[in-house]
XYZ file of C-alpha atoms in Angstrom:
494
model
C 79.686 94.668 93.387
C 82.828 96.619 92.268
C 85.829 94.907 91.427
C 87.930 96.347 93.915
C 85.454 94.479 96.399
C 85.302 91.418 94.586
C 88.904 91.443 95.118
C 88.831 91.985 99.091
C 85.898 88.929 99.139
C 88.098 86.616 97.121
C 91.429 87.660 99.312
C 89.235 86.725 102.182
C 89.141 82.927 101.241
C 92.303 82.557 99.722
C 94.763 80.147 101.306
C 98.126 81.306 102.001
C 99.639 78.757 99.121
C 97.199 80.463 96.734
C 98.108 83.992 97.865
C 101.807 83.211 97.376
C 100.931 82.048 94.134
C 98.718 85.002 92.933
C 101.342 87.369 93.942
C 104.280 85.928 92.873
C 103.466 84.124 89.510
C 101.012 87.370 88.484
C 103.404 89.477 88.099
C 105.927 87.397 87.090
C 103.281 86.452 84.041
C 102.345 89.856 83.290
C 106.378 90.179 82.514
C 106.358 87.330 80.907
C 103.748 88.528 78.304
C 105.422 92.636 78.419
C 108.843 90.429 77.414
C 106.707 88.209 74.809
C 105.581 91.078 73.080
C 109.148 92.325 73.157
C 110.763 89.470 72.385
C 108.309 89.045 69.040
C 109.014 92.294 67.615
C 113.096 92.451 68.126
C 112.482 88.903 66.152
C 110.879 90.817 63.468
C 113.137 93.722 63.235
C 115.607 90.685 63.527
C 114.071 89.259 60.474
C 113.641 92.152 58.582
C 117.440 93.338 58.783
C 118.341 89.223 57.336
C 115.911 89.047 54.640
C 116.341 92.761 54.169
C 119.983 92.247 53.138
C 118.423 89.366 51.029
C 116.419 91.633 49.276
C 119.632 94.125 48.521
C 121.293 91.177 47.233
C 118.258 89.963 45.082
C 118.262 93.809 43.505
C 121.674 94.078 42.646
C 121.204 90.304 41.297
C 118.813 92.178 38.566
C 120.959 94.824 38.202
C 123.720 92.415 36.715
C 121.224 91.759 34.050
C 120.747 95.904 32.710
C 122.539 97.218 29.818
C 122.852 100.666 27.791
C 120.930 100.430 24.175
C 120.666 102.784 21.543
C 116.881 104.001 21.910
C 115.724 103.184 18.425
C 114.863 106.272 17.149
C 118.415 108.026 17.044
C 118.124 110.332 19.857
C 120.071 109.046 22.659
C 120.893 105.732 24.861
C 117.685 103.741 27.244
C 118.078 101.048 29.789
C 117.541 97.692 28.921
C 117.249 94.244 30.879
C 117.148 90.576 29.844
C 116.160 89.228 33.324
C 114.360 86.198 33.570
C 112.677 85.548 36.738
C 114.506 82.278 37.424
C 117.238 84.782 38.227
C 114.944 85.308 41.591
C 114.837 81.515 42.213
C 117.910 81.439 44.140
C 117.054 84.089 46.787
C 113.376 82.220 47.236
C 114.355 80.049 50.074
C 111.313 77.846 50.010
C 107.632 77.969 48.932
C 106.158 79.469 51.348
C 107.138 83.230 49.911
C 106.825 84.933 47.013
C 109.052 87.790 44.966
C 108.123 90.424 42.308
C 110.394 92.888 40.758
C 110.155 95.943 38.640
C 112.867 97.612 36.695
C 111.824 101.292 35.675
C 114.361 103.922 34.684
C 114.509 107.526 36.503
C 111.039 109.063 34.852
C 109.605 105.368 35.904
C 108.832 104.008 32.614
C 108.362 100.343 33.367
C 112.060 98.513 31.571
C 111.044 94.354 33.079
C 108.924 92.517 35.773
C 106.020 92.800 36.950
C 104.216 96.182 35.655
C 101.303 96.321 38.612
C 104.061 96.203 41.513
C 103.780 100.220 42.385
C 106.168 102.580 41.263
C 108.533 103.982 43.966
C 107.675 107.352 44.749
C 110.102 107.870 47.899
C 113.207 109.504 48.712
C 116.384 107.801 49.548
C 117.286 108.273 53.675
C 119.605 110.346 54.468
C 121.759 107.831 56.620
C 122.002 104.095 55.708
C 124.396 100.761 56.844
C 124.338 99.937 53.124
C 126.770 100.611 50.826
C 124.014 101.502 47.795
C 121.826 104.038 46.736
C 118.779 101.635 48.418
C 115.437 102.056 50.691
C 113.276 99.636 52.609
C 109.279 99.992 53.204
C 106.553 97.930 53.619
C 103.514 98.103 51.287
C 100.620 95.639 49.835
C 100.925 93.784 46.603
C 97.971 91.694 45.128
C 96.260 91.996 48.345
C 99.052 90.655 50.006
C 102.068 92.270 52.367
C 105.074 92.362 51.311
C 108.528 93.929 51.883
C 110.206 95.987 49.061
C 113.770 96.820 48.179
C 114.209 99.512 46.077
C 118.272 100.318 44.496
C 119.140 103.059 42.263
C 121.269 100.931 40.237
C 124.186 103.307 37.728
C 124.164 101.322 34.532
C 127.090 101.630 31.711
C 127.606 100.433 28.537
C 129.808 100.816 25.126
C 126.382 103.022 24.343
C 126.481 105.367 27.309
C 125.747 105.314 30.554
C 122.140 105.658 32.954
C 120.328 105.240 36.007
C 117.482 102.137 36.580
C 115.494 102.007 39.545
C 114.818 98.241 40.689
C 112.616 97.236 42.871
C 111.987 93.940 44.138
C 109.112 93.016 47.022
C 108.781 89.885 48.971
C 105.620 88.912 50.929
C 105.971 88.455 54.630
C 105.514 84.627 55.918
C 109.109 84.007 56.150
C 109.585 86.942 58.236
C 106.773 86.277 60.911
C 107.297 82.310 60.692
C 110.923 83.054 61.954
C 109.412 86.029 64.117
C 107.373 83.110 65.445
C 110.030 80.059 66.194
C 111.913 83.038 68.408
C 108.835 83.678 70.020
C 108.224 80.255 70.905
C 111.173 78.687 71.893
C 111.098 81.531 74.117
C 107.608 81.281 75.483
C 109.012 77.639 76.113
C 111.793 78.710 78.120
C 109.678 80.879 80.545
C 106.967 78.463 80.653
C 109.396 76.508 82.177
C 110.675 79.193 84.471
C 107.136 79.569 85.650
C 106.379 76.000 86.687
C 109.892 76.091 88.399
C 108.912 79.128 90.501
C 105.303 77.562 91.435
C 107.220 74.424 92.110
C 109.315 76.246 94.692
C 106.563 78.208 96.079
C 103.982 75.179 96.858
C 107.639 73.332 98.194
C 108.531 76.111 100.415
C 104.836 77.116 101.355
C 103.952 73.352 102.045
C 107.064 73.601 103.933
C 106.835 76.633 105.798
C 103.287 75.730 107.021
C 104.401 72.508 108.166
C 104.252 73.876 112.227
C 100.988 75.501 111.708
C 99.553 72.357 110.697
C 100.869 70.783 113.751
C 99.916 73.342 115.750
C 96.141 73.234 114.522
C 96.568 69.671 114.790
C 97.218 69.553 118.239
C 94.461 71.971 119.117
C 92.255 69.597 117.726
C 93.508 66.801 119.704
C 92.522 68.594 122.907
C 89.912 67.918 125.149
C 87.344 71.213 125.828
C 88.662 72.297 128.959
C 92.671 71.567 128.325
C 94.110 75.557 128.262
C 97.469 74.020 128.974
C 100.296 76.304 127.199
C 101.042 74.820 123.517
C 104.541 73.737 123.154
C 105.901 74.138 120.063
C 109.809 74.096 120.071
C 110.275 73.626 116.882
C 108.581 76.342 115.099
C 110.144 79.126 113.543
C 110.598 82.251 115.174
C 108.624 84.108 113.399
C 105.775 82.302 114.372
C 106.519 82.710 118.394
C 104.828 85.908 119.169
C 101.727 84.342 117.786
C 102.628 81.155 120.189
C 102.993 83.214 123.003
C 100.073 85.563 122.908
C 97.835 82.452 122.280
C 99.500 81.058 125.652
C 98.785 84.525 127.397
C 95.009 84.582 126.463
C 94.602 80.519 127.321
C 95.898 81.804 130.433
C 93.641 84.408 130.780
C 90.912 82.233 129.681
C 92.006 79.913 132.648
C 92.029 82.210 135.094
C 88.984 83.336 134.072
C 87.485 80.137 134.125
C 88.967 79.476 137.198
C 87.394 82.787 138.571
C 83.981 81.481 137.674
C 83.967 78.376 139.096
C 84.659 79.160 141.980
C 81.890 81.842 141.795
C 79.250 79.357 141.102
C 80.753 77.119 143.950
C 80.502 79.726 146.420
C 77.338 81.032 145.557
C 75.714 78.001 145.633
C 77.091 77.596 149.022
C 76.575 80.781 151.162
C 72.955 81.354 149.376
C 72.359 78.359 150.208
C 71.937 78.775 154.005
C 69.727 82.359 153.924
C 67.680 80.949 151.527
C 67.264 77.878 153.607
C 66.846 80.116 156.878
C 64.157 82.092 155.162
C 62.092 79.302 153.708
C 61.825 78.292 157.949
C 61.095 81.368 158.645
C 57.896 81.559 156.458
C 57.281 78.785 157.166
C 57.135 79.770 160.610
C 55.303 82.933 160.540
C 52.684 80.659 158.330
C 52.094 78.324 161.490
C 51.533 81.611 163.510
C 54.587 80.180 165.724
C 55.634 83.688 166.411
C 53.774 86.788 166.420
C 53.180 88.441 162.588
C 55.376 91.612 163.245
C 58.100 89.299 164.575
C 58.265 87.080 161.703
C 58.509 89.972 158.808
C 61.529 91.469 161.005
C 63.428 88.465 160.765
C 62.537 87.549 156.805
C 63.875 91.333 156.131
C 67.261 90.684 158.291
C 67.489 87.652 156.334
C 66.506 89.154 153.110
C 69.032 92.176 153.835
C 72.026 89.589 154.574
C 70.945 87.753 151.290
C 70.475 91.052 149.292
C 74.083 91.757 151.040
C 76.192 89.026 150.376
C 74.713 88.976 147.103
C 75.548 92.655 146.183
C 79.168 91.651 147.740
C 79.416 88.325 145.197
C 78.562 90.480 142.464
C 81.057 93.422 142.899
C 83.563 90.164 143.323
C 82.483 89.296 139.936
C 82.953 92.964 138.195
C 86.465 93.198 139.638
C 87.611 90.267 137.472
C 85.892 91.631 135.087
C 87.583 94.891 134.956
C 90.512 92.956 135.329
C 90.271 91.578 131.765
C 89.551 95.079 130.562
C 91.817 97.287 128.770
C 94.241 100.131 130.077
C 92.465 102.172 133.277
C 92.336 105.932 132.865
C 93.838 107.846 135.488
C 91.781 109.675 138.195
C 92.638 111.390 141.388
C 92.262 109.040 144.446
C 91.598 111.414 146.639
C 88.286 113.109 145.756
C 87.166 109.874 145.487
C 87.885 109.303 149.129
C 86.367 112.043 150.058
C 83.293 111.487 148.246
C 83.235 107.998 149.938
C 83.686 109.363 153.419
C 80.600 111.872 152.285
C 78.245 108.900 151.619
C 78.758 107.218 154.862
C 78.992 110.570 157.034
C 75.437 109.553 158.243
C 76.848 106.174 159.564
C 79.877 107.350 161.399
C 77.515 110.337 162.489
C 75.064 107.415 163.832
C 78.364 106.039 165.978
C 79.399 109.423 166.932
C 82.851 108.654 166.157
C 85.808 111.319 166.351
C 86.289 111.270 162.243
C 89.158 112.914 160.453
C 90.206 112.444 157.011
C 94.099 113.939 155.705
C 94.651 113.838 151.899
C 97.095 114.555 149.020
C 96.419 114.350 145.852
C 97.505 110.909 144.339
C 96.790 110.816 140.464
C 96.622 106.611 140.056
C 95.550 104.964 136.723
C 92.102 102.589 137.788
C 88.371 102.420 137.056
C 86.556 104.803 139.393
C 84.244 101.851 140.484
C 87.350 99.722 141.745
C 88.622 102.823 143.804
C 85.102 103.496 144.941
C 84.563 99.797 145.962
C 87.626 99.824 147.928
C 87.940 102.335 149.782
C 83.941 102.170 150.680
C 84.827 98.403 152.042
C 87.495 99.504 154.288
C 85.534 102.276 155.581
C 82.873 100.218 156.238
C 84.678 97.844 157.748
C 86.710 99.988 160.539
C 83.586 102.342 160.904
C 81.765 98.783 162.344
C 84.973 97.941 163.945
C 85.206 101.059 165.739
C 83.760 101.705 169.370
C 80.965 104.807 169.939
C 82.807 107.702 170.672
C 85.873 106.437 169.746
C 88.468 108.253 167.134
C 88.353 106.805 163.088
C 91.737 108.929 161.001
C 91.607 108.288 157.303
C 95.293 109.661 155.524
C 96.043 109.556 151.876
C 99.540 110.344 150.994
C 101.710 110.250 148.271
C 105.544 110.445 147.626
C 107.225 110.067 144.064
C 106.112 106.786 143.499
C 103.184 105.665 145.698
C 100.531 106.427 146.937
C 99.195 105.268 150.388
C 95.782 105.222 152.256
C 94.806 104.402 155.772
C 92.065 103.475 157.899
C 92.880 103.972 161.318
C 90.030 102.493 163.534
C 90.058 102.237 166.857
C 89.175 98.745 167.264
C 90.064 95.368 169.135
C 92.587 94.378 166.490
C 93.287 91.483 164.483
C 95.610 88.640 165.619
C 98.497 88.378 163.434
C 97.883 84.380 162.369
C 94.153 85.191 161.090
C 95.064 88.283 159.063
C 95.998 86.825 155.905
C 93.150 84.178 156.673
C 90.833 87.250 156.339
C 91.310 87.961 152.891
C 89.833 84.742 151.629
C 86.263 84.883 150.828
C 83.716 84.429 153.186
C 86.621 84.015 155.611
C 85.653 84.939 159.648
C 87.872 85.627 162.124
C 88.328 86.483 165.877
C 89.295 89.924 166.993
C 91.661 90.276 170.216
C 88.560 90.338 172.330
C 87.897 87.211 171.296
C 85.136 89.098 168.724
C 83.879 86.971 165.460
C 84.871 89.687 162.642
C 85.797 89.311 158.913
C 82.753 87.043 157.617
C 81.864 87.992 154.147
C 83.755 89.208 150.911
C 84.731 92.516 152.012
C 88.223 92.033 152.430
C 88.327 89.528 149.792
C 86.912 92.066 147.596
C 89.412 94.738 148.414
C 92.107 92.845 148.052
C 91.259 91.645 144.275
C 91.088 95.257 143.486
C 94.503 96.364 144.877
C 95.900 93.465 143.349
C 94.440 93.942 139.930
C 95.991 97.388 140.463
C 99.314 96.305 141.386
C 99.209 97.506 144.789
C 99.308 95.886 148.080
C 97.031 95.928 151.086
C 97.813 95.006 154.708
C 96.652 95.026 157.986
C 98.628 96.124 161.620
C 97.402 96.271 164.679
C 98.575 99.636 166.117
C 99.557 99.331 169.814
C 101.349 101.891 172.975
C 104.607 101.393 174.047
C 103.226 98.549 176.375
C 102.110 96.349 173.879
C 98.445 97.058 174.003
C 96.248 97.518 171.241
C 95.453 100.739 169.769
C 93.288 99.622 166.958
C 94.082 98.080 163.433
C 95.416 100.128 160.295
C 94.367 98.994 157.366
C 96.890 100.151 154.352
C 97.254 100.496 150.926
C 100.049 101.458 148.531
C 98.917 101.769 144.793
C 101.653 102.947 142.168
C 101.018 106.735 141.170
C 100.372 107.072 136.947
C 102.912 108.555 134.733
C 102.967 111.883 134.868
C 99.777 113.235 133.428
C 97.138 115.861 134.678
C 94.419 113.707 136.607
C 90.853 114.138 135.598
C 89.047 116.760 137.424
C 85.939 115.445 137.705
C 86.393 111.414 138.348
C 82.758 110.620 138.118
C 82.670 111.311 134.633
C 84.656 107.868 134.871
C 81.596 106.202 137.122
């Protein structure tokens, strides 16, 4: 497993106190050990300038001690030294470091001190902060580090005058142990930093997740079918949009629930009574009470009312369904009403009814089954409603906002008090004739689907100017889509 994915599995189970703390202490640590390293070598340079300046004033110490002698031999002046190396003792500040010197004169002939400590072999820099002729490197002595002054030190006497070259080295524990106490009275001070900032994050995490846990808390606290709304007043508002779309789906989740209870209770109740009426009718025909052909006539009308109000129950079902569904795409309404009125041209052929059908196109955003299941209901509805012979007008028009369909039957009518009765389910009604019409879901069923689409649907009874009745138009508006070019063929959308 790569690291990278190691990384995404771990941030899966991390809590948000431990993400705050990864994130914010991480980095904060990673400059903490950038400013350590930092911080250690600015103490060394630090270091090295003091003892530096220590080691300037150790070499011009010596070069108190150098004189001008005749050379012995009559043929000029040398440059002699009488330095004992207690005269070192004073610049030693404690035990823990060591110094070596060597005083050699220009062609580095060894004059006093120590005669392994290497010659100097470097040039003086062109720029310096010291008033002397004097360089600074770092080299090993006696297999040990050290730091070495060197001063070109002028040297007069009643014999003459020259030019001695001291050098004095000093080996390096004073300069790191002091490199060292900066380092760690400053690691110190940032530990302490640290442990402030996870201090503050736990507080304000521990605080900040305070309504979360009272939230979860009173989830738990619920019984299984409580979808009440959760009130939480108090909690930040960053935290409401989260509130409210939880709210929005227990809703949803209500209704649903609601939706399918209601399902079950009226399934179990109107399948109730064909099943009932067809177990008596085999019954029946197994007695030889009627005659054979008899008997299998009335078990299929059962069986086709069954199979019917079955097939109705279901499409009841799949409009909630499509309800909870995402956005619709848009189709035009009106092939699809024309391809309805094409499947049931044999029926209204069968009732030789006077049919005519008017449409414009009306571009409305909803699944092609929902149109299809509408507009199929309502035309099976008035086509049964509708007297042989007599005329049946369907008219889909549209204007800038809307878009409206009726069926114009040419029936009895519905009185006014049962029309909203009629678009409960399983609902039955009386015509003006005193007719039983409405049983079943059709209605019911159309009028889920216009309202899932945020239309409306209602019925009139159309009437002459002496108050007779004409027939009943059944209407409905839906809201035309935004202005986008409807699909051309809708039942790629079936």
């Amino acid at each position: 497993m790569s690291l990278l994915a190691r990384w995404h599995r771990l941030h899966e189970h991390l809590s948000l106190r431990a993400y705050l703390l990864i994130g914010i202490l991480g980095p904060v640590a990673v400059l903490v050990l950038i400013n350590s390293v930092s911080v250690y070598r600015e103490a060394l340079e630090s270091a090295d300038t003091a003892y530096d300046r220590t080691l300037l004033a150790s070499a011009k110490a010596l070069g108190e001690h150098l004189d001008i002698a005749p050379d012995g031999q009559g043929q000029g002046t040398v440059v002699t030294a009488t330095v004992p190396y207690s005269a070192l003792e004073a610049f030693e500040a404690d035990n823990r470091s060591r110094m070596y010197f060597r005083i050699s004169d220009m062609q580095g002939r060894m004059i006093s001190g120590f005669e392994d400590l290497p010659v100097w072999r470097g040039t003086l820099p062109a720029r310096s902060v010291y008033a002397a002729l004097v360089d600074f490197y770092d080299a090993e002595f006696r297999g040990q580090p050290v730091r070495v002054a060197v001063l070109l030190q002028p040297v007069a006497g009643r014999d003459g005058v020259g030019m001695a070259t001291i050098q004095v080295a000093e080996t390096l524990e004073l300069r790191h142990s002091l490199a060292r106490e900066l380092l760690l009275g400053t690691l110190w001070r940032q530990a302490a930093l640290i442990a402030v900032i996870a201090g503050v994050v736990v507080w304000v995490v521990q605080r900040a997740t305070r309504p979360v846990r009272q939230l979860s808390a009173q989830l738990q606290q619920r019984g299984d079918g409580d979808l009440t709304p959760l009130v939480a007043d108090e909690a930040p508002r960053e935290l409401q949009p989260l509130i409210d779309a939880n709210n929005a789906m227990m809703a949803r989740l209500s209704q649903l629930l609601d939706h399918q209870k209601r399902f079950v209770r009226d399934a179990s109740h109107q399948l109730r009574t064909p099943l009932a009426v067809l177990k008596t009718q085999v019954q029946s025909a197994r007695r030889g009470d009627i005659d054979a052909g008899q008997a299998l006539a009335e078990i299929e009308h059962t069986v086709d009312g069954a199979t019917e109000l079955a097939n109705q129950m279901l499409a009841l079902a799949k409009v909630e369904q499509l309800r909870q569904q995402g956005q619709a795409p848009v189709l035009d309404w009106a092939g699809l009403v024309r391809d309805v009125a094409i499947d049931l041209s044999a029926l209204i052929a069968d009732h030789g009814l006077e049919f005519s059908i008017e449409t414009d196109p009306a571009p409305v955003r909803a699944h092609a089954w929902a149109l299809r299941e509408l507009v199929r209901n309502l035309l099976h509805n008035a086509i049964k409603s509708t007297p042989d012979g007599s005329a049946l007008a369907i008219r889909l028009h549209s204007d800038t906002r809307h878009a409206t369909l009726t069926m114009a039957d040419s029936g009895p009518g519905i009185p006014a008090a049962q029309r909203a009765h009629l678009f409960r389910p399983f609902a039955a009604g009386r015509s003006a004739d005193n007719l039983r019409t409405g049983a079943g879901l059709g209605l019911a069923i159309c009028q889920e689907i216009v309202q899932s689409l945020g239309g409306a649907l209602v019925l009139d009874n159309r009437t002459d100017p002496d108050g007779h009745t004409l027939g009943l138009d059944a209407t409905v508006r839906l809201p035309l889509a935004d202005p986008t070019p409807p699909d051309p063929n809708p039942s790629n959308s079936r």
